[in-house]
Amino acid sequence: MYSTDLRTDKEKKSADQQILDDAELWNTFQARIDNGDTIEAKDAMPKKYRQTLIRQISQHAHSEIIGQLPEGNWVTRAPTLKRKLILLAKIQDEAGHGLYLYSAAETLGRSRDDMVADLLSGKAKYSTIFNYPTPSWADIGTIGWLVDGAAIVNQIPLCRCSYGPYARAMVRVCKEESFHQRQGYEIVTVLARGSAEQKAMAQDSLNRFWWPSLMMFGPSDGASTHSSQNMKWKIKRHSNDELRQRFIDATVPQAEFLGLTIPDPDLKWNEERSSYDHGDIDWDEFWAVIKDGGICGKDRIRARRAAAKDGIWVRAAAEAYAAKQSAKERVA
Ligand code: FAQ
């Protein structure tokens, strides 16, 4: 229904002819990347570059859309009217991020309908973090603090990604994520400074979300299939482990400031590296959540399928309205 592929049919055909799959043309493309050029939608590009971007950007879009669900769980139960308004605004921001990202991916030639179909059929991935439940109000604070915090660390470098439409979308997304992170940290601060029960609620939430937040950065570098090529193409600017370490180093002092304990007995400041050493991440859990959807995967997809079904009449009405408008314009 919606398409932001900016190319005309003729341009699409000529870009197809130019798919840069032989070595010499890959080199030409690589030289542009090395030169710091920004690649735009109408530029010729290797098929693999296009495909990897469609994969990453659509997964990212799906994460933003599915990411509304754990927070949506608390809209009707937010403790005050002010908290409810802030939460609603944040969830709407996440929807907006999903839409910019689907639009950025569409410039590469895949329609939003097709990408959403992949999500609803269970074919497409989205971030594992959103398959964890949010049973307490503290989880809303922890999501802002840790999940948006991790998202910022991962996404700031994406503002300099080689693909222009993705990089530009990321600038606004990161500004909004920054507000989200602060509001989450503020919720956790209030709880950590509140009654013993409230502090325990904040600690329990940190205990449940710490390790899944570290998994958001993807598998360790040795197991990351896409990193090496994506770093050559400047889609990625830093490895998964580098960004994870950056997040840990920034977040540990924030937890200490609140008097909360990071649930990692092996966490230790390493003077030599000027960085924290940390315990082993349970990669079996990570891969199991990807494969089976973890605790909430089935519910998440069920909720999106219901939303797609309930929204059929809205999309039909929008299409009918658009058709009427363009008929009117033709007459005028
Ligand atoms: N979950 O080779 P790599 C947010 C997959 S947005 C599930 O290292 P890559 C906002 C990966 O797809 C959060 N799958 O992959 C918010 C690949 O599988 P494939 C989302 C994962 O792409 C806040 C395989 O593992 N952010 O939080 C995950 O080079 C609060 C091998 O991995 C983005 O999407 C995972 N965590 O690096 C919303 C940022 N990690 O496709 C609401 C953009 C890896 O080959 C509330 N994406 N996989 O079958 C990226 O930066 C990258 O795609 C990485 C993964 C770093 C996520």
mmCIF file of C-alpha atoms and ligand atoms in Angstrom:
data_model
loop_
_atom_site.group_PDB
_atom_site.id
_atom_site.type_symbol
_atom_site.label_atom_id
_atom_site.label_comp_id
_atom_site.label_asym_id
_atom_site.label_seq_id
_atom_site.Cartn_x
_atom_site.Cartn_y
_atom_site.Cartn_z
ATOM 1 C CA MET A 1 0.000 0.000 0.000
ATOM 2 C CA TYR A 2 2.651 2.539 0.996
ATOM 3 C CA SER A 3 5.773 2.748 -1.116
ATOM 4 C CA THR A 4 8.732 5.051 -0.725
ATOM 5 C CA ASP A 5 10.947 3.357 -3.311
ATOM 6 C CA LEU A 6 12.047 6.554 -4.988
ATOM 7 C CA ARG A 7 13.053 5.000 -8.291
ATOM 8 C CA THR A 8 11.020 5.046 -11.488
ATOM 9 C CA ASP A 9 10.508 1.715 -13.266
ATOM 10 C CA LYS A 10 13.176 2.711 -15.778
ATOM 11 C CA GLU A 11 15.635 3.551 -13.040
ATOM 12 C CA LYS A 12 14.886 0.297 -11.226
ATOM 13 C CA LYS A 13 15.583 -1.625 -14.409
ATOM 14 C CA SER A 14 18.821 0.182 -15.042
ATOM 15 C CA ALA A 15 19.901 -0.281 -11.413
ATOM 16 C CA ASP A 16 19.130 -3.988 -11.785
ATOM 17 C CA GLN A 17 21.343 -4.107 -14.823
ATOM 18 C CA GLN A 18 24.029 -2.420 -12.825
ATOM 19 C CA ILE A 19 23.890 -4.801 -9.889
ATOM 20 C CA LEU A 20 27.503 -4.691 -8.999
ATOM 21 C CA ASP A 21 28.258 -8.294 -8.454
ATOM 22 C CA ASP A 22 31.510 -8.768 -10.313
ATOM 23 C CA ALA A 23 34.721 -8.089 -8.519
ATOM 24 C CA GLU A 24 35.703 -4.976 -10.421
ATOM 25 C CA LEU A 25 32.422 -3.249 -9.758
ATOM 26 C CA TRP A 26 32.433 -4.292 -6.086
ATOM 27 C CA ASN A 27 35.790 -2.526 -5.903
ATOM 28 C CA THR A 28 34.358 0.641 -7.440
ATOM 29 C CA PHE A 29 31.612 0.605 -4.856
ATOM 30 C CA GLN A 30 34.085 -0.094 -2.057
ATOM 31 C CA ALA A 31 36.193 2.863 -3.213
ATOM 32 C CA ARG A 32 33.148 5.123 -2.788
ATOM 33 C CA ILE A 33 32.611 3.762 0.713
ATOM 34 C CA ASP A 34 36.304 4.174 1.595
ATOM 35 C CA ASN A 35 36.112 7.707 0.318
ATOM 36 C CA GLY A 36 33.329 8.408 2.836
ATOM 37 C CA ASP A 37 30.600 8.851 0.208
ATOM 38 C CA THR A 38 27.014 8.497 1.286
ATOM 39 C CA ILE A 39 25.114 5.958 -0.803
ATOM 40 C CA GLU A 40 21.675 7.136 -1.876
ATOM 41 C CA ALA A 41 18.591 5.206 -2.979
ATOM 42 C CA LYS A 42 19.116 5.726 -6.702
ATOM 43 C CA ASP A 43 22.806 4.809 -6.661
ATOM 44 C CA ALA A 44 23.980 1.502 -8.046
ATOM 45 C CA MET A 45 25.020 -0.848 -5.275
ATOM 46 C CA PRO A 46 25.956 -4.507 -4.861
ATOM 47 C CA LYS A 47 22.956 -6.745 -4.481
ATOM 48 C CA LYS A 48 24.356 -7.992 -1.178
ATOM 49 C CA TYR A 49 24.653 -4.437 0.194
ATOM 50 C CA ARG A 50 21.004 -3.822 -0.710
ATOM 51 C CA GLN A 51 19.888 -7.121 0.821
ATOM 52 C CA THR A 52 21.823 -6.724 4.035
ATOM 53 C CA LEU A 53 20.410 -3.236 4.524
ATOM 54 C CA ILE A 54 16.851 -4.405 3.865
ATOM 55 C CA ARG A 55 17.444 -7.163 6.426
ATOM 56 C CA GLN A 56 18.917 -4.926 9.100
ATOM 57 C CA ILE A 57 16.603 -1.934 8.624
ATOM 58 C CA SER A 58 13.459 -4.073 8.486
ATOM 59 C CA GLN A 59 14.537 -6.023 11.593
ATOM 60 C CA HIS A 60 15.139 -2.691 13.263
ATOM 61 C CA ALA A 61 11.680 -1.429 12.192
ATOM 62 C CA HIS A 62 10.023 -4.605 13.465
ATOM 63 C CA SER A 63 11.834 -4.169 16.800
ATOM 64 C CA GLU A 64 10.433 -0.670 17.201
ATOM 65 C CA ILE A 65 6.907 -1.885 16.422
ATOM 66 C CA ILE A 66 7.049 -5.006 18.599
ATOM 67 C CA GLY A 67 8.859 -2.931 21.236
ATOM 68 C CA GLN A 68 5.648 -1.010 21.872
ATOM 69 C CA LEU A 69 3.992 -4.112 23.311
ATOM 70 C CA PRO A 70 5.917 -4.658 26.584
ATOM 71 C CA GLU A 71 5.387 -0.974 27.432
ATOM 72 C CA GLY A 72 1.787 -0.977 26.211
ATOM 73 C CA ASN A 73 1.203 -3.515 28.979
ATOM 74 C CA TRP A 74 1.410 -0.630 31.498
ATOM 75 C CA VAL A 75 -0.588 2.136 29.790
ATOM 76 C CA THR A 76 -3.764 1.361 31.732
ATOM 77 C CA ARG A 77 -1.876 0.832 34.985
ATOM 78 C CA ALA A 78 0.664 3.667 35.034
ATOM 79 C CA PRO A 79 0.752 5.004 38.614
ATOM 80 C CA THR A 80 -0.177 8.624 37.793
ATOM 81 C CA LEU A 81 -1.770 10.570 34.976
ATOM 82 C CA LYS A 82 1.585 12.242 34.243
ATOM 83 C CA ARG A 83 3.364 8.877 33.991
ATOM 84 C CA LYS A 84 0.605 7.622 31.706
ATOM 85 C CA LEU A 85 0.953 10.627 29.361
ATOM 86 C CA ILE A 86 4.733 10.224 29.180
ATOM 87 C CA LEU A 87 4.420 6.493 28.522
ATOM 88 C CA LEU A 88 1.849 7.051 25.772
ATOM 89 C CA ALA A 89 4.107 9.646 24.131
ATOM 90 C CA LYS A 90 7.074 7.265 24.287
ATOM 91 C CA ILE A 91 5.118 4.397 22.750
ATOM 92 C CA GLN A 92 3.940 6.701 19.968
ATOM 93 C CA ASP A 93 7.561 7.715 19.349
ATOM 94 C CA GLU A 94 8.460 4.032 18.922
ATOM 95 C CA ALA A 95 5.673 3.655 16.344
ATOM 96 C CA GLY A 96 7.092 6.679 14.527
ATOM 97 C CA HIS A 97 10.577 5.118 14.543
ATOM 98 C CA GLY A 98 9.129 1.976 12.996
ATOM 99 C CA LEU A 99 7.527 4.035 10.245
ATOM 100 C CA TYR A 100 10.685 6.018 9.390
ATOM 101 C CA LEU A 101 12.582 2.753 9.260
ATOM 102 C CA TYR A 102 10.078 0.952 7.026
ATOM 103 C CA SER A 103 10.250 4.004 4.737
ATOM 104 C CA ALA A 104 14.059 3.908 4.714
ATOM 105 C CA ALA A 105 13.956 0.183 3.850
ATOM 106 C CA GLU A 106 11.391 0.804 1.103
ATOM 107 C CA THR A 107 13.837 3.105 -0.681
ATOM 108 C CA LEU A 108 15.832 -0.086 -1.304
ATOM 109 C CA GLY A 109 12.968 -1.654 -3.234
ATOM 110 C CA ARG A 110 11.107 -3.873 -0.750
ATOM 111 C CA SER A 111 7.543 -2.853 0.085
ATOM 112 C CA ARG A 112 6.384 -2.258 3.628
ATOM 113 C CA ASP A 113 3.558 -4.738 3.065
ATOM 114 C CA ASP A 114 6.095 -7.464 2.242
ATOM 115 C CA MET A 115 8.264 -6.644 5.248
ATOM 116 C CA VAL A 116 5.258 -6.668 7.586
ATOM 117 C CA ALA A 117 4.103 -9.956 6.046
ATOM 118 C CA ASP A 118 7.495 -11.443 6.983
ATOM 119 C CA LEU A 119 7.042 -10.267 10.558
ATOM 120 C CA LEU A 120 3.522 -11.648 10.842
ATOM 121 C CA SER A 121 4.494 -15.013 9.363
ATOM 122 C CA GLY A 122 7.314 -15.303 11.914
ATOM 123 C CA LYS A 123 9.960 -15.268 9.172
ATOM 124 C CA ALA A 124 11.525 -11.942 10.154
ATOM 125 C CA LYS A 125 13.584 -11.359 13.268
ATOM 126 C CA TYR A 126 13.223 -8.553 15.780
ATOM 127 C CA SER A 127 15.243 -7.786 18.889
ATOM 128 C CA THR A 128 15.190 -10.580 21.486
ATOM 129 C CA ILE A 129 14.762 -8.042 24.279
ATOM 130 C CA PHE A 130 11.081 -7.570 23.452
ATOM 131 C CA ASN A 131 10.278 -11.214 24.141
ATOM 132 C CA TYR A 132 10.840 -10.669 27.876
ATOM 133 C CA PRO A 133 7.785 -9.856 30.026
ATOM 134 C CA THR A 134 7.135 -6.635 31.960
ATOM 135 C CA PRO A 135 5.367 -7.777 35.128
ATOM 136 C CA SER A 136 6.202 -4.724 37.284
ATOM 137 C CA TRP A 137 5.999 -0.945 36.886
ATOM 138 C CA ALA A 138 9.752 -0.802 37.511
ATOM 139 C CA ASP A 139 10.205 -2.612 34.178
ATOM 140 C CA ILE A 140 8.952 0.500 32.400
ATOM 141 C CA GLY A 141 11.753 2.477 34.043
ATOM 142 C CA THR A 142 14.286 -0.248 33.305
ATOM 143 C CA ILE A 143 13.280 -0.450 29.640
ATOM 144 C CA GLY A 144 13.885 3.281 29.242
ATOM 145 C CA TRP A 145 17.130 3.184 31.200
ATOM 146 C CA LEU A 146 18.681 -0.014 29.822
ATOM 147 C CA VAL A 147 16.879 -0.877 26.584
ATOM 148 C CA ASP A 148 16.747 2.662 25.202
ATOM 149 C CA GLY A 149 20.208 3.206 26.679
ATOM 150 C CA ALA A 150 21.546 0.208 24.746
ATOM 151 C CA ALA A 151 19.630 1.308 21.649
ATOM 152 C CA ILE A 152 21.351 4.729 21.782
ATOM 153 C CA VAL A 153 24.833 3.235 22.107
ATOM 154 C CA ASN A 154 24.091 0.961 19.137
ATOM 155 C CA GLN A 155 22.363 3.601 17.022
ATOM 156 C CA ILE A 156 24.525 6.720 17.425
ATOM 157 C CA PRO A 157 27.138 5.174 15.081
ATOM 158 C CA LEU A 158 24.322 4.317 12.656
ATOM 159 C CA CYS A 159 23.806 8.084 12.158
ATOM 160 C CA ARG A 160 27.066 7.807 10.155
ATOM 161 C CA CYS A 161 26.067 4.635 8.341
ATOM 162 C CA SER A 162 27.003 4.662 4.647
ATOM 163 C CA TYR A 163 23.368 4.428 3.484
ATOM 164 C CA GLY A 164 21.942 7.973 3.538
ATOM 165 C CA PRO A 165 18.220 7.305 4.179
ATOM 166 C CA TYR A 166 19.032 5.020 7.142
ATOM 167 C CA ALA A 167 21.632 7.390 8.574
ATOM 168 C CA ARG A 168 19.268 10.370 8.366
ATOM 169 C CA ALA A 169 16.397 8.463 9.990
ATOM 170 C CA MET A 170 18.732 7.552 12.854
ATOM 171 C CA VAL A 171 19.459 11.190 13.741
ATOM 172 C CA ARG A 172 15.899 11.863 14.846
ATOM 173 C CA VAL A 173 15.471 8.400 16.343
ATOM 174 C CA CYS A 174 18.544 8.902 18.556
ATOM 175 C CA LYS A 175 17.304 12.291 19.798
ATOM 176 C CA GLU A 176 14.034 10.709 20.840
ATOM 177 C CA GLU A 177 15.721 7.653 22.372
ATOM 178 C CA SER A 178 17.785 10.012 24.474
ATOM 179 C CA PHE A 179 14.607 11.452 26.018
ATOM 180 C CA HIS A 180 13.311 7.898 26.515
ATOM 181 C CA GLN A 181 16.473 6.877 28.336
ATOM 182 C CA ARG A 182 16.259 9.851 30.688
ATOM 183 C CA GLN A 183 12.611 9.294 31.529
ATOM 184 C CA GLY A 184 13.364 5.623 32.275
ATOM 185 C CA TYR A 185 16.300 6.485 34.514
ATOM 186 C CA GLU A 186 14.108 9.004 36.326
ATOM 187 C CA ILE A 187 11.457 6.335 37.026
ATOM 188 C CA VAL A 188 14.126 3.996 38.394
ATOM 189 C CA THR A 189 15.641 6.848 40.454
ATOM 190 C CA VAL A 190 12.297 7.546 42.134
ATOM 191 C CA LEU A 191 11.877 3.853 42.959
ATOM 192 C CA ALA A 192 15.469 3.412 44.138
ATOM 193 C CA ARG A 193 15.043 6.366 46.509
ATOM 194 C CA GLY A 194 11.585 5.307 47.635
ATOM 195 C CA SER A 195 10.443 2.713 50.149
ATOM 196 C CA ALA A 196 12.327 -0.556 50.702
ATOM 197 C CA GLU A 197 9.656 -2.317 48.595
ATOM 198 C CA GLN A 198 10.092 0.152 45.746
ATOM 199 C CA LYS A 199 13.872 -0.205 45.806
ATOM 200 C CA ALA A 200 13.492 -3.997 45.784
ATOM 201 C CA MET A 201 11.177 -3.685 42.784
ATOM 202 C CA ALA A 202 13.811 -1.632 40.922
ATOM 203 C CA GLN A 203 16.528 -4.162 41.825
ATOM 204 C CA ASP A 204 14.389 -7.099 40.719
ATOM 205 C CA SER A 205 13.747 -5.421 37.391
ATOM 206 C CA LEU A 206 17.455 -4.714 36.893
ATOM 207 C CA ASN A 207 18.179 -8.372 37.713
ATOM 208 C CA ARG A 208 15.796 -9.539 34.975
ATOM 209 C CA PHE A 209 16.738 -7.016 32.276
ATOM 210 C CA TRP A 210 20.509 -6.682 32.650
ATOM 211 C CA TRP A 211 21.617 -9.757 30.710
ATOM 212 C CA PRO A 212 18.927 -9.522 27.991
ATOM 213 C CA SER A 213 19.984 -5.870 27.480
ATOM 214 C CA LEU A 214 23.577 -6.968 26.871
ATOM 215 C CA MET A 215 22.263 -9.456 24.287
ATOM 216 C CA MET A 216 20.693 -6.591 22.304
ATOM 217 C CA PHE A 217 24.131 -5.871 20.821
ATOM 218 C CA GLY A 218 24.104 -9.213 19.045
ATOM 219 C CA PRO A 219 26.339 -12.275 19.330
ATOM 220 C CA SER A 220 29.963 -11.914 20.369
ATOM 221 C CA ASP A 221 32.261 -10.846 17.543
ATOM 222 C CA GLY A 222 33.477 -14.371 16.832
ATOM 223 C CA ALA A 223 29.909 -15.553 16.215
ATOM 224 C CA SER A 224 28.661 -12.484 14.315
ATOM 225 C CA THR A 225 28.060 -13.497 10.710
ATOM 226 C CA HIS A 226 27.493 -10.045 9.224
ATOM 227 C CA SER A 227 29.925 -7.818 11.131
ATOM 228 C CA SER A 228 33.008 -8.160 9.028
ATOM 229 C CA GLN A 229 31.366 -7.280 5.667
ATOM 230 C CA ASN A 230 29.105 -4.674 7.238
ATOM 231 C CA MET A 231 32.055 -2.904 8.801
ATOM 232 C CA LYS A 232 33.819 -2.837 5.422
ATOM 233 C CA TRP A 233 30.699 -1.246 3.990
ATOM 234 C CA LYS A 234 30.434 1.160 6.940
ATOM 235 C CA ILE A 235 26.951 -0.012 7.747
ATOM 236 C CA LYS A 236 28.410 -0.925 11.102
ATOM 237 C CA ARG A 237 31.113 1.311 12.556
ATOM 238 C CA HIS A 238 31.920 -0.747 15.657
ATOM 239 C CA SER A 239 31.730 -4.416 16.493
ATOM 240 C CA ASN A 240 28.991 -5.919 18.687
ATOM 241 C CA ASP A 241 31.424 -6.491 21.566
ATOM 242 C CA GLU A 242 32.863 -2.967 21.379
ATOM 243 C CA LEU A 243 29.408 -1.402 21.662
ATOM 244 C CA ARG A 244 28.374 -3.811 24.418
ATOM 245 C CA GLN A 245 31.473 -2.821 26.395
ATOM 246 C CA ARG A 246 30.733 0.861 25.840
ATOM 247 C CA PHE A 247 27.220 0.324 27.229
ATOM 248 C CA ILE A 248 28.489 -1.570 30.283
ATOM 249 C CA ASP A 249 31.075 1.105 31.061
ATOM 250 C CA ALA A 250 28.452 3.850 30.851
ATOM 251 C CA THR A 251 25.746 2.008 32.798
ATOM 252 C CA VAL A 252 27.590 0.532 35.794
ATOM 253 C CA PRO A 253 28.227 3.969 37.384
ATOM 254 C CA GLN A 254 24.557 4.868 36.810
ATOM 255 C CA ALA A 255 23.515 1.777 38.797
ATOM 256 C CA GLU A 256 26.054 2.574 41.532
ATOM 257 C CA PHE A 257 24.717 6.115 41.782
ATOM 258 C CA LEU A 258 21.265 4.668 42.524
ATOM 259 C CA GLY A 259 22.601 2.118 45.016
ATOM 260 C CA LEU A 260 21.507 -0.759 42.764
ATOM 261 C CA THR A 261 23.622 -3.841 42.107
ATOM 262 C CA ILE A 262 24.392 -5.115 38.628
ATOM 263 C CA PRO A 263 23.596 -8.852 38.753
ATOM 264 C CA ASP A 264 27.041 -9.965 37.634
ATOM 265 C CA PRO A 265 29.404 -11.253 40.354
ATOM 266 C CA ASP A 266 32.301 -11.141 37.871
ATOM 267 C CA LEU A 267 31.895 -7.458 37.093
ATOM 268 C CA LYS A 268 35.155 -5.726 37.987
ATOM 269 C CA TRP A 269 36.905 -2.518 36.981
ATOM 270 C CA ASN A 270 39.991 -3.287 34.933
ATOM 271 C CA GLU A 271 42.498 -0.520 35.546
ATOM 272 C CA GLU A 272 44.703 -1.536 32.640
ATOM 273 C CA ARG A 273 41.894 -1.460 30.088
ATOM 274 C CA SER A 274 40.056 1.423 31.791
ATOM 275 C CA SER A 275 36.947 -0.666 31.357
ATOM 276 C CA TYR A 276 34.815 -3.218 33.207
ATOM 277 C CA ASP A 277 35.464 -6.944 32.910
ATOM 278 C CA HIS A 278 32.194 -8.820 32.966
ATOM 279 C CA GLY A 279 30.847 -12.336 33.353
ATOM 280 C CA ASP A 280 29.873 -14.677 30.535
ATOM 281 C CA ILE A 281 26.698 -13.991 28.625
ATOM 282 C CA ASP A 282 24.355 -16.960 28.291
ATOM 283 C CA TRP A 283 24.411 -17.284 24.513
ATOM 284 C CA ASP A 284 22.292 -20.436 24.663
ATOM 285 C CA GLU A 285 19.485 -18.302 26.057
ATOM 286 C CA PHE A 286 20.016 -15.689 23.305
ATOM 287 C CA TRP A 287 19.811 -18.227 20.474
ATOM 288 C CA ALA A 288 16.869 -19.999 22.125
ATOM 289 C CA VAL A 289 14.907 -16.720 22.310
ATOM 290 C CA ILE A 290 15.676 -16.071 18.624
ATOM 291 C CA LYS A 291 14.601 -19.588 17.687
ATOM 292 C CA ASP A 292 11.561 -20.131 19.888
ATOM 293 C CA GLY A 293 10.498 -16.614 20.824
ATOM 294 C CA GLY A 294 11.241 -17.016 24.528
ATOM 295 C CA ILE A 295 8.526 -16.209 27.061
ATOM 296 C CA CYS A 296 6.505 -13.707 25.039
ATOM 297 C CA GLY A 297 7.297 -14.364 21.358
ATOM 298 C CA LYS A 298 4.003 -16.057 20.542
ATOM 299 C CA ASP A 299 1.980 -13.332 22.280
ATOM 300 C CA ARG A 300 3.900 -10.596 20.460
ATOM 301 C CA ILE A 301 3.171 -12.052 17.027
ATOM 302 C CA ARG A 302 -0.429 -12.789 17.975
ATOM 303 C CA ALA A 303 -0.889 -9.140 19.017
ATOM 304 C CA ARG A 304 0.587 -7.846 15.736
ATOM 305 C CA ARG A 305 -1.558 -10.226 13.676
ATOM 306 C CA ALA A 306 -4.677 -9.019 15.511
ATOM 307 C CA ALA A 307 -3.668 -5.385 14.923
ATOM 308 C CA ALA A 308 -3.127 -6.084 11.212
ATOM 309 C CA LYS A 309 -6.567 -7.691 10.982
ATOM 310 C CA ASP A 310 -8.326 -4.974 12.978
ATOM 311 C CA GLY A 311 -6.683 -2.320 10.816
ATOM 312 C CA ILE A 312 -7.857 -3.667 7.447
ATOM 313 C CA TRP A 313 -10.772 -1.229 7.289
ATOM 314 C CA VAL A 314 -8.491 1.714 8.172
ATOM 315 C CA ARG A 315 -6.108 0.879 5.334
ATOM 316 C CA ALA A 316 -9.025 0.334 2.937
ATOM 317 C CA ALA A 317 -10.526 3.711 3.949
ATOM 318 C CA ALA A 318 -7.162 5.462 3.477
ATOM 319 C CA GLU A 319 -6.750 3.895 0.032
ATOM 320 C CA ALA A 320 -10.293 4.871 -0.993
ATOM 321 C CA TYR A 321 -9.691 8.427 0.218
ATOM 322 C CA ALA A 322 -6.378 8.655 -1.651
ATOM 323 C CA ALA A 323 -8.034 7.343 -4.839
ATOM 324 C CA LYS A 324 -10.825 9.939 -4.527
ATOM 325 C CA GLN A 325 -8.326 12.741 -3.977
ATOM 326 C CA SER A 326 -6.227 11.823 -6.986
ATOM 327 C CA ALA A 327 -9.372 11.475 -9.139
ATOM 328 C CA LYS A 328 -10.375 15.000 -8.023
ATOM 329 C CA GLU A 329 -6.895 16.327 -8.819
ATOM 330 C CA ARG A 330 -7.018 14.753 -12.284
ATOM 331 C CA VAL A 331 -10.357 16.460 -12.987
ATOM 332 C CA ALA A 332 -9.030 19.803 -11.706
HETATM 333 N N1 FAQ B 1 17.832 -10.014 18.541
HETATM 334 O O1 FAQ B 1 25.867 -11.052 12.428
HETATM 335 P P1 FAQ B 1 25.119 -10.408 13.534
HETATM 336 C C1 FAQ B 1 15.070 -0.430 20.289
HETATM 337 C C2 FAQ B 1 20.699 -11.804 14.706
HETATM 338 S S1 FAQ B 1 15.515 -0.965 18.737
HETATM 339 C C3 FAQ B 1 17.470 -10.815 17.501
HETATM 340 O O2 FAQ B 1 25.903 -9.772 14.601
HETATM 341 P P2 FAQ B 1 24.174 -7.835 12.602
HETATM 342 C C4 FAQ B 1 14.196 0.766 20.413
HETATM 343 C C5 FAQ B 1 21.040 -11.054 13.442
HETATM 344 O O3 FAQ B 1 19.895 -10.448 12.879
HETATM 345 C C6 FAQ B 1 16.374 -2.496 19.010
HETATM 346 N N2 FAQ B 1 18.334 -11.177 16.537
HETATM 347 O O4 FAQ B 1 24.034 -9.393 12.922
HETATM 348 C C7 FAQ B 1 13.194 0.574 21.470
HETATM 349 C C8 FAQ B 1 21.619 -12.155 12.589
HETATM 350 O O5 FAQ B 1 20.553 -12.980 12.078
HETATM 351 P P3 FAQ B 1 20.192 -13.116 10.481
HETATM 352 C C9 FAQ B 1 16.808 -3.061 17.722
HETATM 353 C C10 FAQ B 1 19.603 -10.733 16.631
HETATM 354 O O6 FAQ B 1 22.955 -7.413 11.906
HETATM 355 C C11 FAQ B 1 13.509 0.747 22.805
HETATM 356 C C12 FAQ B 1 22.333 -13.020 13.598
HETATM 357 O O7 FAQ B 1 21.741 -12.730 14.876
HETATM 358 N N3 FAQ B 1 17.946 -2.346 17.223
HETATM 359 O O8 FAQ B 1 15.470 -1.061 21.210
HETATM 360 C C13 FAQ B 1 20.027 -9.899 17.676
HETATM 361 O O9 FAQ B 1 25.488 -7.532 11.962
HETATM 362 C C14 FAQ B 1 12.544 0.565 23.796
HETATM 363 C C15 FAQ B 1 23.827 -12.774 13.630
HETATM 364 O O10 FAQ B 1 24.123 -11.472 14.203
HETATM 365 C C16 FAQ B 1 18.411 -2.546 15.962
HETATM 366 O O11 FAQ B 1 17.862 -3.324 15.202
HETATM 367 C C17 FAQ B 1 19.091 -9.549 18.663
HETATM 368 N N4 FAQ B 1 19.405 -8.778 19.722
HETATM 369 O O12 FAQ B 1 24.225 -7.168 14.062
HETATM 370 C C18 FAQ B 1 11.876 0.271 21.119
HETATM 371 C C19 FAQ B 1 19.612 -1.711 15.583
HETATM 372 N N5 FAQ B 1 21.335 -9.631 17.492
HETATM 373 O O13 FAQ B 1 19.464 -11.881 10.124
HETATM 374 C C20 FAQ B 1 10.902 0.117 22.118
HETATM 375 C C21 FAQ B 1 20.097 -1.991 14.180
HETATM 376 C C22 FAQ B 1 21.707 -10.275 16.377
HETATM 377 O O14 FAQ B 1 21.475 -13.279 9.754
HETATM 378 C C23 FAQ B 1 11.258 0.272 23.460
HETATM 379 N N6 FAQ B 1 20.690 -3.294 14.047
HETATM 380 N N7 FAQ B 1 20.673 -10.939 15.872
HETATM 381 O O15 FAQ B 1 19.320 -14.330 10.416
HETATM 382 C C24 FAQ B 1 21.981 -3.555 14.321
HETATM 383 O O16 FAQ B 1 22.744 -2.706 14.732
HETATM 384 C C25 FAQ B 1 22.471 -4.949 14.049
HETATM 385 O O17 FAQ B 1 21.528 -5.597 13.192
HETATM 386 C C26 FAQ B 1 22.698 -5.798 15.341
HETATM 387 C C27 FAQ B 1 23.108 -7.230 14.912
HETATM 388 C C28 FAQ B 1 23.832 -5.203 16.164
HETATM 389 C C29 FAQ B 1 21.432 -5.885 16.181
#
